[in-house]
Every structure is written in C-alpha cells, then in structure tokens.
Amino acid sequence: QVQLVESGGGLVQAGGSLRLSCAASGRTFSSYTMGWFRQVPGKEREFVATIGRSGGRTYYGNSVKGRFTISRDNAKSTVYLQMNSLKPEDTAVYYCAAESTVVRGTYDYWGQGTQVTVSS
C-alpha cells in the first residue's frame, strides 16, 4: 500500500505556470509507475501524464502535450507536474495515482486531489 498527498494547486492567470507535487509514503516509491489525472464536475476523469519507475519513460495526454512536464524524485518519494502556458480549460481537480504492480494500466492508489483554477 502507498499513500499519496497532492499539493501546489491554486489560482493562476491564463498563460501562467504552476507546479503540482505528490508526496508518497514508504521507501518503495520507486516500484511504482505514477500518473496524473484531472476531473471537472460532470465530466469523465481525464488522463494527463504518466512516468515510469526510473523516470526515463513519460507519456502525456493530447491536450497537455508540449505544455506539461511530469518528473519524479525517488529519493524524496515525490512526483511532480510542471504546468506551463496554462489555459482556462486546464481548470480541474488534479489527482496523482500509483499504478498497480499486479495489473499494469490499472491505478490502485489515489491522492485526495488538488484544485487548479485558471482564469482569463
């Protein structure tokens, strides 16, 4: 089991930047592929980004490619989401998640979420 806590959300103007952090419990953080997701009320949860255990492999959702960067620091058991050139459409609750080590592609552990609001 791993516990996740997101932070860094807030209000930002369009075109601005924000960095989200997700702190994980335990010293086995490096065993997990990590992901970021976001959700707007009334809409389905959307995939944002994922990063492999060593940090060498990353993948992004189409809507954030070229603007967002996912990274991790295994020594600090933390994954980050650097968000640049933010748009009002990026407004959502952002969640970090840890991928299942048994069923790949399934995320077993989730944080509580952090609100990101982008104003025009």
PDB file of C-alpha atoms in Angstrom:
ATOM      1  CA  GLN A   1       0.000   0.000   0.000  1.00  0.00           C
ATOM      2  CA  VAL A   2       1.069   3.566  -0.716  1.00  0.00           C
ATOM      3  CA  GLN A   3      -0.484   6.819   0.462  1.00  0.00           C
ATOM      4  CA  LEU A   4      -0.417   9.883  -1.778  1.00  0.00           C
ATOM      5  CA  VAL A   5      -0.857  13.559  -0.935  1.00  0.00           C
ATOM      6  CA  GLU A   6      -1.063  16.247  -3.635  1.00  0.00           C
ATOM      7  CA  SER A   7      -0.178  19.891  -3.128  1.00  0.00           C
ATOM      8  CA  GLY A   8       0.566  23.017  -5.143  1.00  0.00           C
ATOM      9  CA  GLY A   9      -2.843  23.750  -6.607  1.00  0.00           C
ATOM     10  CA  GLY A  10      -4.332  27.208  -6.643  1.00  0.00           C
ATOM     11  CA  LEU A  11      -5.481  30.114  -8.773  1.00  0.00           C
ATOM     12  CA  VAL A  12      -3.369  31.271 -11.703  1.00  0.00           C
ATOM     13  CA  GLN A  13      -3.856  33.553 -14.702  1.00  0.00           C
ATOM     14  CA  ALA A  14      -4.035  32.139 -18.211  1.00  0.00           C
ATOM     15  CA  GLY A  15      -0.548  31.789 -19.655  1.00  0.00           C
ATOM     16  CA  GLY A  16       0.970  31.307 -16.235  1.00  0.00           C
ATOM     17  CA  SER A  17       2.663  28.317 -14.654  1.00  0.00           C
ATOM     18  CA  LEU A  18       2.096  26.079 -11.681  1.00  0.00           C
ATOM     19  CA  ARG A  19       3.892  23.059 -10.242  1.00  0.00           C
ATOM     20  CA  LEU A  20       2.000  20.289  -8.507  1.00  0.00           C
ATOM     21  CA  SER A  21       3.647  17.862  -6.110  1.00  0.00           C
ATOM     22  CA  CYS A  22       2.575  14.438  -4.944  1.00  0.00           C
ATOM     23  CA  ALA A  23       4.294  13.006  -1.883  1.00  0.00           C
ATOM     24  CA  ALA A  24       4.163   9.249  -1.326  1.00  0.00           C
ATOM     25  CA  SER A  25       4.658   7.246   1.822  1.00  0.00           C
ATOM     26  CA  GLY A  26       7.207   4.497   2.206  1.00  0.00           C
ATOM     27  CA  ARG A  27      10.594   3.771   0.713  1.00  0.00           C
ATOM     28  CA  THR A  28       9.243   1.603  -2.118  1.00  0.00           C
ATOM     29  CA  PHE A  29       8.040   4.583  -4.155  1.00  0.00           C
ATOM     30  CA  SER A  30      10.407   3.685  -6.979  1.00  0.00           C
ATOM     31  CA  SER A  31       8.468   0.438  -7.512  1.00  0.00           C
ATOM     32  CA  TYR A  32       5.501   2.333  -8.945  1.00  0.00           C
ATOM     33  CA  THR A  33       4.731   3.878 -12.260  1.00  0.00           C
ATOM     34  CA  MET A  34       2.988   7.142 -11.387  1.00  0.00           C
ATOM     35  CA  GLY A  35       0.290   9.100 -13.149  1.00  0.00           C
ATOM     36  CA  TRP A  36      -1.570  12.392 -13.051  1.00  0.00           C
ATOM     37  CA  PHE A  37      -5.268  12.679 -13.851  1.00  0.00           C
ATOM     38  CA  ARG A  38      -7.774  15.506 -13.725  1.00  0.00           C
ATOM     39  CA  GLN A  39     -11.522  15.802 -13.448  1.00  0.00           C
ATOM     40  CA  VAL A  40     -14.116  18.520 -13.974  1.00  0.00           C
ATOM     41  CA  PRO A  41     -17.574  18.191 -12.383  1.00  0.00           C
ATOM     42  CA  GLY A  42     -19.933  16.429 -14.771  1.00  0.00           C
ATOM     43  CA  LYS A  43     -17.140  15.049 -16.941  1.00  0.00           C
ATOM     44  CA  GLU A  44     -15.123  11.852 -17.043  1.00  0.00           C
ATOM     45  CA  ARG A  45     -11.731  11.701 -15.421  1.00  0.00           C
ATOM     46  CA  GLU A  46      -9.039  12.592 -17.951  1.00  0.00           C
ATOM     47  CA  PHE A  47      -5.548  11.160 -18.259  1.00  0.00           C
ATOM     48  CA  VAL A  48      -2.845  13.822 -18.029  1.00  0.00           C
ATOM     49  CA  ALA A  49       0.564  12.154 -17.790  1.00  0.00           C
ATOM     50  CA  THR A  50       2.447   9.086 -16.623  1.00  0.00           C
ATOM     51  CA  ILE A  51       6.064   8.393 -15.719  1.00  0.00           C
ATOM     52  CA  GLY A  52       7.948   5.129 -15.397  1.00  0.00           C
ATOM     53  CA  ARG A  53       9.614   3.868 -12.249  1.00  0.00           C
ATOM     54  CA  SER A  54      13.037   5.257 -13.088  1.00  0.00           C
ATOM     55  CA  GLY A  55      11.690   8.449 -14.636  1.00  0.00           C
ATOM     56  CA  GLY A  56      13.020   7.556 -18.072  1.00  0.00           C
ATOM     57  CA  ARG A  57       9.669   6.957 -19.756  1.00  0.00           C
ATOM     58  CA  THR A  58       6.913   9.566 -19.922  1.00  0.00           C
ATOM     59  CA  TYR A  59       3.618   9.833 -21.751  1.00  0.00           C
ATOM     60  CA  TYR A  60       1.144  12.707 -21.999  1.00  0.00           C
ATOM     61  CA  GLY A  61      -2.467  13.227 -22.855  1.00  0.00           C
ATOM     62  CA  ASN A  62      -3.094  15.023 -26.139  1.00  0.00           C
ATOM     63  CA  SER A  63      -4.498  18.151 -24.531  1.00  0.00           C
ATOM     64  CA  VAL A  64      -1.362  18.849 -22.467  1.00  0.00           C
ATOM     65  CA  LYS A  65       1.462  17.772 -24.780  1.00  0.00           C
ATOM     66  CA  GLY A  66       4.127  20.440 -25.074  1.00  0.00           C
ATOM     67  CA  ARG A  67       2.836  22.342 -22.053  1.00  0.00           C
ATOM     68  CA  PHE A  68       3.062  19.961 -19.092  1.00  0.00           C
ATOM     69  CA  THR A  69       6.061  18.008 -17.824  1.00  0.00           C
ATOM     70  CA  ILE A  70       5.945  15.100 -15.396  1.00  0.00           C
ATOM     71  CA  SER A  71       9.004  14.224 -13.325  1.00  0.00           C
ATOM     72  CA  ARG A  72       9.895  12.326 -10.184  1.00  0.00           C
ATOM     73  CA  ASP A  73      12.456  12.289  -7.410  1.00  0.00           C
ATOM     74  CA  ASN A  74      12.581   8.793  -5.980  1.00  0.00           C
ATOM     75  CA  ALA A  75      14.910   9.852  -3.173  1.00  0.00           C
ATOM     76  CA  LYS A  76      12.152  12.198  -1.995  1.00  0.00           C
ATOM     77  CA  SER A  77       9.305   9.823  -2.921  1.00  0.00           C
ATOM     78  CA  THR A  78       7.701  12.647  -4.867  1.00  0.00           C
ATOM     79  CA  VAL A  79       6.256  13.059  -8.349  1.00  0.00           C
ATOM     80  CA  TYR A  80       5.775  16.487  -9.935  1.00  0.00           C
ATOM     81  CA  LEU A  81       3.663  18.015 -12.649  1.00  0.00           C
ATOM     82  CA  GLN A  82       5.049  21.229 -14.103  1.00  0.00           C
ATOM     83  CA  MET A  83       2.250  23.063 -15.906  1.00  0.00           C
ATOM     84  CA  ASN A  84       3.145  25.886 -18.280  1.00  0.00           C
ATOM     85  CA  SER A  85       1.086  28.029 -20.645  1.00  0.00           C
ATOM     86  CA  LEU A  86      -1.999  27.269 -18.623  1.00  0.00           C
ATOM     87  CA  LYS A  87      -5.420  27.691 -20.183  1.00  0.00           C
ATOM     88  CA  PRO A  88      -8.861  28.076 -18.597  1.00  0.00           C
ATOM     89  CA  GLU A  89      -9.642  24.603 -19.970  1.00  0.00           C
ATOM     90  CA  ASP A  90      -7.000  23.208 -17.602  1.00  0.00           C
ATOM     91  CA  THR A  91      -9.195  24.089 -14.631  1.00  0.00           C
ATOM     92  CA  ALA A  92      -9.920  20.863 -12.758  1.00  0.00           C
ATOM     93  CA  VAL A  93      -9.171  18.831  -9.688  1.00  0.00           C
ATOM     94  CA  TYR A  94      -5.839  17.119 -10.260  1.00  0.00           C
ATOM     95  CA  TYR A  95      -5.098  13.690  -8.808  1.00  0.00           C
ATOM     96  CA  CYS A  96      -1.920  11.678  -8.645  1.00  0.00           C
ATOM     97  CA  ALA A  97      -2.071   7.900  -8.673  1.00  0.00           C
ATOM     98  CA  ALA A  98       0.186   4.867  -8.380  1.00  0.00           C
ATOM     99  CA  GLU A  99      -0.116   2.063 -10.914  1.00  0.00           C
ATOM    100  CA  SER A 100      -0.882  -1.458  -9.818  1.00  0.00           C
ATOM    101  CA  THR A 101       2.154  -3.726  -9.730  1.00  0.00           C
ATOM    102  CA  VAL A 102      -0.132  -6.684 -10.491  1.00  0.00           C
ATOM    103  CA  VAL A 103      -2.368  -5.350 -13.289  1.00  0.00           C
ATOM    104  CA  ARG A 104      -0.480  -2.884 -15.440  1.00  0.00           C
ATOM    105  CA  GLY A 105      -2.542   0.042 -16.642  1.00  0.00           C
ATOM    106  CA  THR A 106      -4.744  -0.030 -13.559  1.00  0.00           C
ATOM    107  CA  TYR A 107      -4.170   2.550 -10.842  1.00  0.00           C
ATOM    108  CA  ASP A 108      -4.744   1.236  -7.333  1.00  0.00           C
ATOM    109  CA  TYR A 109      -3.776   4.182  -5.146  1.00  0.00           C
ATOM    110  CA  TRP A 110      -5.042   7.750  -5.378  1.00  0.00           C
ATOM    111  CA  GLY A 111      -4.432  11.047  -3.653  1.00  0.00           C
ATOM    112  CA  GLN A 112      -7.170  13.339  -2.390  1.00  0.00           C
ATOM    113  CA  GLY A 113      -6.791  15.794  -5.262  1.00  0.00           C
ATOM    114  CA  THR A 114      -5.789  19.439  -5.514  1.00  0.00           C
ATOM    115  CA  GLN A 115      -7.800  22.179  -7.220  1.00  0.00           C
ATOM    116  CA  VAL A 116      -6.278  24.112 -10.115  1.00  0.00           C
ATOM    117  CA  THR A 117      -8.178  27.138 -11.381  1.00  0.00           C
ATOM    118  CA  VAL A 118      -7.018  29.109 -14.421  1.00  0.00           C
ATOM    119  CA  SER A 119      -8.643  32.481 -15.026  1.00  0.00           C
ATOM    120  CA  SER A 120      -8.706  34.530 -18.228  1.00  0.00           C
TER     121      SER A 120
END
